[in-house]
mmCIF file of C-alpha atoms in Angstrom:
data_model
loop_
_atom_site.group_PDB
_atom_site.id
_atom_site.type_symbol
_atom_site.label_atom_id
_atom_site.label_comp_id
_atom_site.label_asym_id
_atom_site.label_seq_id
_atom_site.Cartn_x
_atom_site.Cartn_y
_atom_site.Cartn_z
ATOM 1 C CA UNK A 1 -7.235 -44.172 65.043
ATOM 2 C CA UNK A 2 -5.871 -44.332 61.514
ATOM 3 C CA UNK A 3 -6.061 -41.462 59.050
ATOM 4 C CA UNK A 4 -5.539 -41.013 55.319
ATOM 5 C CA UNK A 5 -4.322 -37.687 53.966
ATOM 6 C CA UNK A 6 -4.605 -36.598 50.346
ATOM 7 C CA UNK A 7 -2.930 -33.377 49.222
ATOM 8 C CA UNK A 8 -1.763 -31.215 46.346
ATOM 9 C CA UNK A 9 0.311 -28.044 46.273
ATOM 10 C CA UNK A 10 0.123 -25.196 43.792
ATOM 11 C CA UNK A 11 1.073 -23.532 41.542
ATOM 12 C CA UNK A 12 1.450 -26.409 39.113
ATOM 13 C CA UNK A 13 4.278 -26.725 36.629
ATOM 14 C CA UNK A 14 3.867 -29.555 34.140
ATOM 15 C CA UNK A 15 7.452 -29.292 32.873
ATOM 16 C CA UNK A 16 9.246 -29.664 36.198
ATOM 17 C CA UNK A 17 8.154 -30.345 39.767
ATOM 18 C CA UNK A 18 8.200 -27.027 41.656
ATOM 19 C CA UNK A 19 10.302 -26.778 44.809
ATOM 20 C CA UNK A 20 7.203 -26.682 47.043
ATOM 21 C CA UNK A 21 5.943 -29.949 45.557
ATOM 22 C CA UNK A 22 9.301 -31.641 46.056
ATOM 23 C CA UNK A 23 9.444 -30.432 49.672
ATOM 24 C CA UNK A 24 5.892 -31.645 50.368
ATOM 25 C CA UNK A 25 6.714 -35.091 48.995
ATOM 26 C CA UNK A 26 9.944 -35.264 50.993
ATOM 27 C CA UNK A 27 8.033 -34.452 54.189
ATOM 28 C CA UNK A 28 5.478 -37.206 53.567
ATOM 29 C CA UNK A 29 8.064 -39.777 52.492
ATOM 30 C CA UNK A 30 10.198 -39.080 55.601
ATOM 31 C CA UNK A 31 7.238 -39.283 58.002
ATOM 32 C CA UNK A 32 6.253 -42.476 59.805
ATOM 33 C CA UNK A 33 3.420 -43.137 57.351
ATOM 34 C CA UNK A 34 2.298 -46.092 55.264
ATOM 35 C CA UNK A 35 0.753 -46.527 51.835
ATOM 36 C CA UNK A 36 2.559 -43.421 50.570
ATOM 37 C CA UNK A 37 1.690 -42.693 46.954
ATOM 38 C CA UNK A 38 3.092 -39.575 45.306
ATOM 39 C CA UNK A 39 2.161 -38.370 41.854
ATOM 40 C CA UNK A 40 2.056 -35.242 39.705
ATOM 41 C CA UNK A 41 -1.574 -34.373 40.501
ATOM 42 C CA UNK A 42 -2.088 -35.751 43.980
ATOM 43 C CA UNK A 43 -0.457 -37.533 46.853
ATOM 44 C CA UNK A 44 -1.806 -39.857 49.545
ATOM 45 C CA UNK A 45 -0.516 -41.473 52.704
ATOM 46 C CA UNK A 46 -1.969 -43.357 55.667
ATOM 47 C CA UNK A 47 -0.920 -43.827 59.255
ATOM 48 C CA UNK A 48 -1.625 -43.382 62.936
ATOM 49 C CA UNK A 49 -3.481 -40.175 63.727
ATOM 50 C CA UNK A 50 -0.543 -38.585 65.558
ATOM 51 C CA UNK A 51 1.843 -39.361 62.692
ATOM 52 C CA UNK A 52 -0.537 -37.997 60.029
ATOM 53 C CA UNK A 53 -1.266 -34.833 62.014
ATOM 54 C CA UNK A 54 2.447 -34.190 62.579
ATOM 55 C CA UNK A 55 3.158 -34.788 58.882
ATOM 56 C CA UNK A 56 0.361 -32.421 57.818
ATOM 57 C CA UNK A 57 1.756 -29.714 60.126
ATOM 58 C CA UNK A 58 5.234 -30.100 58.604
ATOM 59 C CA UNK A 59 3.785 -30.348 55.094
ATOM 60 C CA UNK A 60 1.921 -27.050 55.438
ATOM 61 C CA UNK A 61 4.782 -25.162 57.038
ATOM 62 C CA UNK A 62 7.541 -26.374 54.734
ATOM 63 C CA UNK A 63 5.656 -26.283 51.419
ATOM 64 C CA UNK A 64 4.415 -22.723 52.082
ATOM 65 C CA UNK A 65 7.963 -21.677 52.991
ATOM 66 C CA UNK A 66 9.124 -23.272 49.709
ATOM 67 C CA UNK A 67 6.739 -21.161 47.632
ATOM 68 C CA UNK A 68 3.380 -22.917 47.556
ATOM 69 C CA UNK A 69 0.540 -20.449 47.095
ATOM 70 C CA UNK A 70 -2.142 -23.036 47.816
ATOM 71 C CA UNK A 71 -2.226 -26.375 49.587
ATOM 72 C CA UNK A 72 -5.338 -28.494 49.217
ATOM 73 C CA UNK A 73 -5.729 -31.397 51.580
ATOM 74 C CA UNK A 74 -8.281 -33.824 52.819
ATOM 75 C CA UNK A 75 -8.006 -36.025 55.892
ATOM 76 C CA UNK A 76 -10.231 -39.072 56.358
ATOM 77 C CA UNK A 77 -10.621 -41.461 59.254
ATOM 78 C CA UNK A 78 -9.908 -45.049 58.250
ATOM 79 C CA UNK A 79 -11.686 -47.752 60.217
ATOM 80 C CA UNK A 80 -9.350 -49.886 62.304
ATOM 81 C CA UNK A 81 -11.456 -53.055 62.016
ATOM 82 C CA UNK A 82 -13.076 -54.906 59.145
ATOM 83 C CA UNK A 83 -15.269 -52.868 56.869
ATOM 84 C CA UNK A 84 -18.869 -53.507 55.967
ATOM 85 C CA UNK A 85 -18.940 -54.757 52.345
ATOM 86 C CA UNK A 86 -19.720 -51.930 49.908
ATOM 87 C CA UNK A 87 -19.586 -49.332 52.710
ATOM 88 C CA UNK A 88 -17.849 -46.046 51.916
ATOM 89 C CA UNK A 89 -14.160 -45.878 52.819
ATOM 90 C CA UNK A 90 -13.684 -45.150 56.495
ATOM 91 C CA UNK A 91 -17.053 -46.540 57.595
ATOM 92 C CA UNK A 92 -16.551 -48.783 60.628
ATOM 93 C CA UNK A 93 -18.264 -52.143 60.811
ATOM 94 C CA UNK A 94 -21.209 -52.188 63.218
ATOM 95 C CA UNK A 95 -21.901 -55.408 65.073
ATOM 96 C CA UNK A 96 -25.384 -56.920 65.082
ATOM 97 C CA UNK A 97 -25.885 -55.757 68.666
ATOM 98 C CA UNK A 98 -25.348 -52.148 67.535
ATOM 99 C CA UNK A 99 -21.810 -51.706 68.885
#
C-alpha cells in the first residue's frame, strides 16, 4: 500500500523557519520517501506504508522535542493501480466485474 502524508508544524514564524519546522523537514527528506515537497505552509511526501508510518513517528517525536506546539497531519491511501478518470485521489480503479 502507498500513502501520502501532508503536514505542518506550529508555531509559525514568517521571518525564519523555526527549529521544529527544520527538524520536521529533515526527518521527511532523510526518510525513504518519494515525491517530497517542502514549503513554508505545508509539506507532502509519498511512499510505502511502512516508510510513511515510520517517518510520521519520527516527525512527531522530533518536531515536538524541537519545540513544536502543534503538528497537523493528514495521511491518505494512494491507489497502487491505475485510477478511474476524474475519481478523487486515492480511489482505486474497479474492474467491470466488480473486483
